[in-house]
DNA sequence: GATGAATGAGAGTTCATTCAT
DNA sequence: CATGAATGAACTCTCATTCAT
C-alpha cells in the first residue's frame, strides 16, 4: 500500500532499507517467477534471489506462497489496466477506434507475456484465487466503459449495429488476440507457423477486419 | 487358476497383469492429473492412485515424470484428432460445414477440458516438450486437409473468397473457441459473466457468424 | 550342488533349461556384480541381465540377495584355491619356491580382481558373512600346507631359519602382494605412480627379496 | 535470549546456528557412516541423525550424496596427515625412525578404522572420486618428505643402502601394515588367527625387522 | 523350468516455512 | 529492517522381492 501511494505521488525514492521499495521488488520478481513457472513450479527461493531480498522478508510482507501468488495475480491486472488507460480513442472514428483497440490488445499481450501466463495459470487452477480478490471486477471496468462508448458512437453514427453487447464483443476481441499469443509454442510446433512480427501484424489486421465487418453487418 | 478358467470358458476378461491395459489406465490418469494440476503440480502418487496401479509400474512403463507428461501431452492430441476424424462435412454445403466445425470445436474444448489445460500448460513451459515429440505436426494435418477442402469447395461455388490461408483461418476458428473456454474462470470473475450452456451456444453462433461473414466478404 | 558335481565329473553339458548351468551363470554374474559394486551397490536386476536369466529364477535358486552374496563370496575362494592347486613347488629349491609363490600371488591378485574386491567388501562388512560359511577355514588350507612344506625344506637344508610360523609368514607374503593391487587407484592418484606391468614385476621382486632375506636371516 | 545472555557473560558457547560447527559434525558423521557401510550402503538419513542435524542442512552444505562422500574421503586423508605431522623422527637414529614409523602406521590403521575403510571403498569404486579431488597428491607429500629424509640420513651414515625409492619403500611399509588390519575379519575366519594387541605388536616388529633388514642389505 | 507383471518399503532430494539474532 | 541457519513434510525415483501364469 505504501508502494502504491508513492507511485501515485510520483516521487519514487529508492533507497536502502526502504520497505515499500522492497515490496515492489518482490512483487515484480514474483510476477516474473509465477508467469515463467506457474503456481506449483514457482520457487520462493528464486523469487527472493530475483528480488535481491531474503526469504524471511518475503514471508514477513506477504504471509505465504499463495498470498504472494495472489498479489502477483492482482499486480498483473493492475499493470494492464494502467497501459489501457493511456489509450486515446476520442480522436478517431469508431471503426478506427476498434482497429486501434485490436492492435493494442494483441501488441500488449505480446509485450507483457506475464499477463497471459498469469491468467492461464489462474484458469488452470480453476480461478480459485481470483475469486478471493476484492474488486477483481472493477479492475477491467475502465476498458469496458471505453469500448461501450465506442460502440455507442458507432451506433449513433449509423455505422455499427446497435444490438452488440460490449462484454460479448470484448470477448471476441480478446479471443482473436489471445490465442495466437498464448499458444505460440504449440502452434509453431504443430502447424509449423513462422510467427514473426509480420505474421502478428497480419493477424491483427485480419482480426480487426472480422470484428469491424461484424459490427457493420446489420444482421 | 482364474486364468485357466478364463481360457477354458473362452471369455478373455483381462483385469490384472495386462500390460497394455495398465499402460492405458496410467495414460488416462496422467492426462487428468497433469491437466488438473499442471506439470509441477501433478503428483505421480496421485496418478498411480487414479490408475489403480503402483508407482513403480508407472516408472517402469514411462521412465520419469517428464516422460509421463510427454506421453500425456501427445495423448491429448491423439484424442482430439480421433474426435475430429469422426466429423462429416461432405453432406452439407460449405457455409454449414464451417458452422459445424465451429460448433464442434467449441463443444470439444468444453467437453474434454484436458485438451486446453494440457496445451496451456505446455505453452507455459515454452513448448519445450512438444518440440521433442515426433510427428507433432502430422497429428493435426487431418483436420487441416478437411478444412482446406471446405474452403476450396466454397471458393469453387463462388460463395467464399479464394485467398484465405487454411492455417490462418483455423487459427481464427480456434481463437474464437479457445478463449471463452480457456479463460472461463477469470472471465466469470472479472466480467461477472454467467457462462452457461446457452451463453456458449450463443458464442458459437456469433463466432460462426463472424467467420462465415469473413469468408463471404469479397475483400 | 548339481553344478559342482558336473565340474568334478569334468563333463560340462551346457544346454537350454539346464538348472545347473543357469546356476553357474548366475554365480559368475553375481561374482562380477558384487566385486564391481560392493554389497549394497550390487543390483539383483543387473545380475539377472548379466546371467541372462530372469530375476525370479535367481530367487528360486538362492533365496535372497544376501544368499547370493554368500555364494559369490564362497565362489571367489573356490576359484583361487583351484588356481593355487596347480602350482608346482617341488622341482625348485626352497628360495626359488618362495619367489615363485610371491610372483604367483601378486599375479593372481591382478588377474582375478574380484578376489580382492570380494574380500575387501566382506571386511568392510565386518566379516559377517564369512563367519557363517562352513569350511571357510578349510578353503585355504592347501596353500598353507604347501607353504609349510617349503619352509620345512628350507629349514632342513639350513638355508631358512626354523622359527617362522607359516601363517604369519603367509600374512607377510599376502600383505606385500595385496596392497599394491588393492590400492592401485588411490596409489596412482596420491603418489602419482605409473603402475604398469613392469612396476608390478619390480614389486614382486622387491617383495620376494625382503621375504627371502627375512627367512635367511638367522635372527 | 540465550544468545544475549551468552554475549553478556562473555562466554561464547556455540551450540546451535553455528554453520562451521554444523559442517564439522556432518563431516565426521559422514566419515563414520561411509566407512561403516561403503558408498552405496551409507544412508544420508543416518548421517543426519549421527550429526544431530536435519537432512536438508546436509544437502545445503554439500550438495548431494556423492559430494558428501568426496568430502569425507578427503577428510580421512587430512586426518591421517595431521597425525603423521605430529611424529618426531629427528631425535632418533634412522633405523629407529623406520621402526617408529612402522609402529605408528600400523597403530594408526587400527585406531582410525575409517581410513582403511574409506580407501578400500574408494578403490572398490575404481578411484573415481579421488581423481576429482584437487591436491590429492599434496596431501601425502609431507610424510614422503620425511621418509626421504630418514632414508638419506641412513645412507649418509652408511647404514642404509642408497638406491631405495622412497615412494616404493613407503608402499612396502604400508603394505605390511595395511593387510593385517584391512583383512582382519577374513583372516580371523579363514586362518583362525587370534588377532589381539599382542599379535599386532608382533606384526609390527616383524614388519619393521623385514624393512630394516632390506634397507641394511647392501644388494 | 522359467518369466513378464507388479509392488511395499525406503532412498535421495527439494521446498515452503520458521527460528534466532 | 533484515537475514543466515535450520527443518518437517513431501516428492521423485529405486530396489529387493513376489505374484500369476
CSV table of N, CA and C (backbone and C1' of nucleotides) in Angstrom, one decimal, chain C residues 34 44 58-71, chain F residues 16-18:
chain,number,residue,atom,x,y,z
C,34,UNK,N,29.0,-58.1,-7.6
C,34,UNK,CA,29.3,-57.8,-6.2
C,34,UNK,C,30.7,-57.2,-6.2
C,44,UNK,N,20.4,-56.8,-8.0
C,44,UNK,CA,19.9,-58.1,-8.5
C,44,UNK,C,19.5,-58.1,-9.9
C,58,UNK,N,16.6,-66.4,-10.1
C,58,UNK,CA,17.7,-66.2,-9.1
C,58,UNK,C,17.2,-66.4,-7.7
C,59,UNK,N,16.0,-65.9,-7.4
C,59,UNK,CA,15.4,-66.0,-6.1
C,59,UNK,C,15.1,-67.5,-5.8
C,60,UNK,N,14.7,-68.1,-6.9
C,60,UNK,CA,14.3,-69.5,-6.7
C,60,UNK,C,15.6,-70.3,-6.3
C,61,UNK,N,16.7,-70.0,-6.9
C,61,UNK,CA,17.9,-70.8,-6.7
C,61,UNK,C,18.6,-70.4,-5.3
C,62,UNK,N,18.6,-69.1,-5.1
C,62,UNK,CA,19.4,-68.7,-3.9
C,62,UNK,C,18.7,-68.2,-2.7
C,63,UNK,N,17.5,-67.7,-2.9
C,63,UNK,CA,16.8,-67.2,-1.7
C,63,UNK,C,16.6,-65.7,-1.7
C,64,UNK,N,17.7,-65.1,-1.3
C,64,UNK,CA,17.7,-63.6,-1.3
C,64,UNK,C,19.0,-63.0,-1.6
C,65,UNK,N,19.1,-61.7,-1.6
C,65,UNK,CA,20.3,-61.1,-2.1
C,65,UNK,C,21.5,-61.5,-1.2
C,66,UNK,N,21.3,-61.6,0.1
C,66,UNK,CA,22.4,-62.0,1.0
C,66,UNK,C,22.9,-63.4,0.7
C,67,UNK,N,22.0,-64.2,0.3
C,67,UNK,CA,22.4,-65.6,0.0
C,67,UNK,C,23.2,-65.6,-1.3
C,68,UNK,N,22.8,-64.8,-2.2
C,68,UNK,CA,23.6,-64.7,-3.5
C,68,UNK,C,25.0,-64.2,-3.2
C,69,UNK,N,25.0,-63.2,-2.3
C,69,UNK,CA,26.3,-62.7,-1.9
C,69,UNK,C,27.2,-63.7,-1.3
C,70,UNK,N,26.6,-64.5,-0.4
C,70,UNK,CA,27.4,-65.5,0.3
C,70,UNK,C,27.9,-66.5,-0.7
C,71,UNK,N,27.1,-66.9,-1.6
C,71,UNK,CA,27.5,-67.9,-2.6
C,71,UNK,C,28.7,-67.3,-3.4
F,16,DA,P,18.5,-54.5,-5.2
F,16,DA,O5',17.8,-55.5,-4.3
F,16,DA,C5',17.8,-55.2,-2.9
F,16,DA,C4',16.6,-55.8,-2.2
F,16,DA,C3',16.5,-57.3,-2.3
F,16,DA,O3',16.0,-57.8,-1.1
F,16,DA,C1',14.6,-56.3,-3.4
F,17,DT,P,15.8,-59.4,-1.0
F,17,DT,O5',14.4,-59.7,-1.5
F,17,DT,C5',13.3,-59.0,-0.8
F,17,DT,C4',12.0,-59.3,-1.6
F,17,DT,C3',11.7,-60.7,-2.0
F,17,DT,O3',10.6,-61.1,-1.2
F,17,DT,C1',11.1,-59.2,-3.7
F,18,DT,P,10.1,-62.6,-1.2
F,18,DT,O5',8.8,-62.5,-2.1
F,18,DT,C5',7.7,-61.6,-1.7
F,18,DT,C4',6.6,-61.5,-2.7
F,18,DT,C3',6.0,-62.9,-3.1
F,18,DT,O3',4.6,-62.6,-3.1
F,18,DT,C1',6.6,-61.7,-5.1
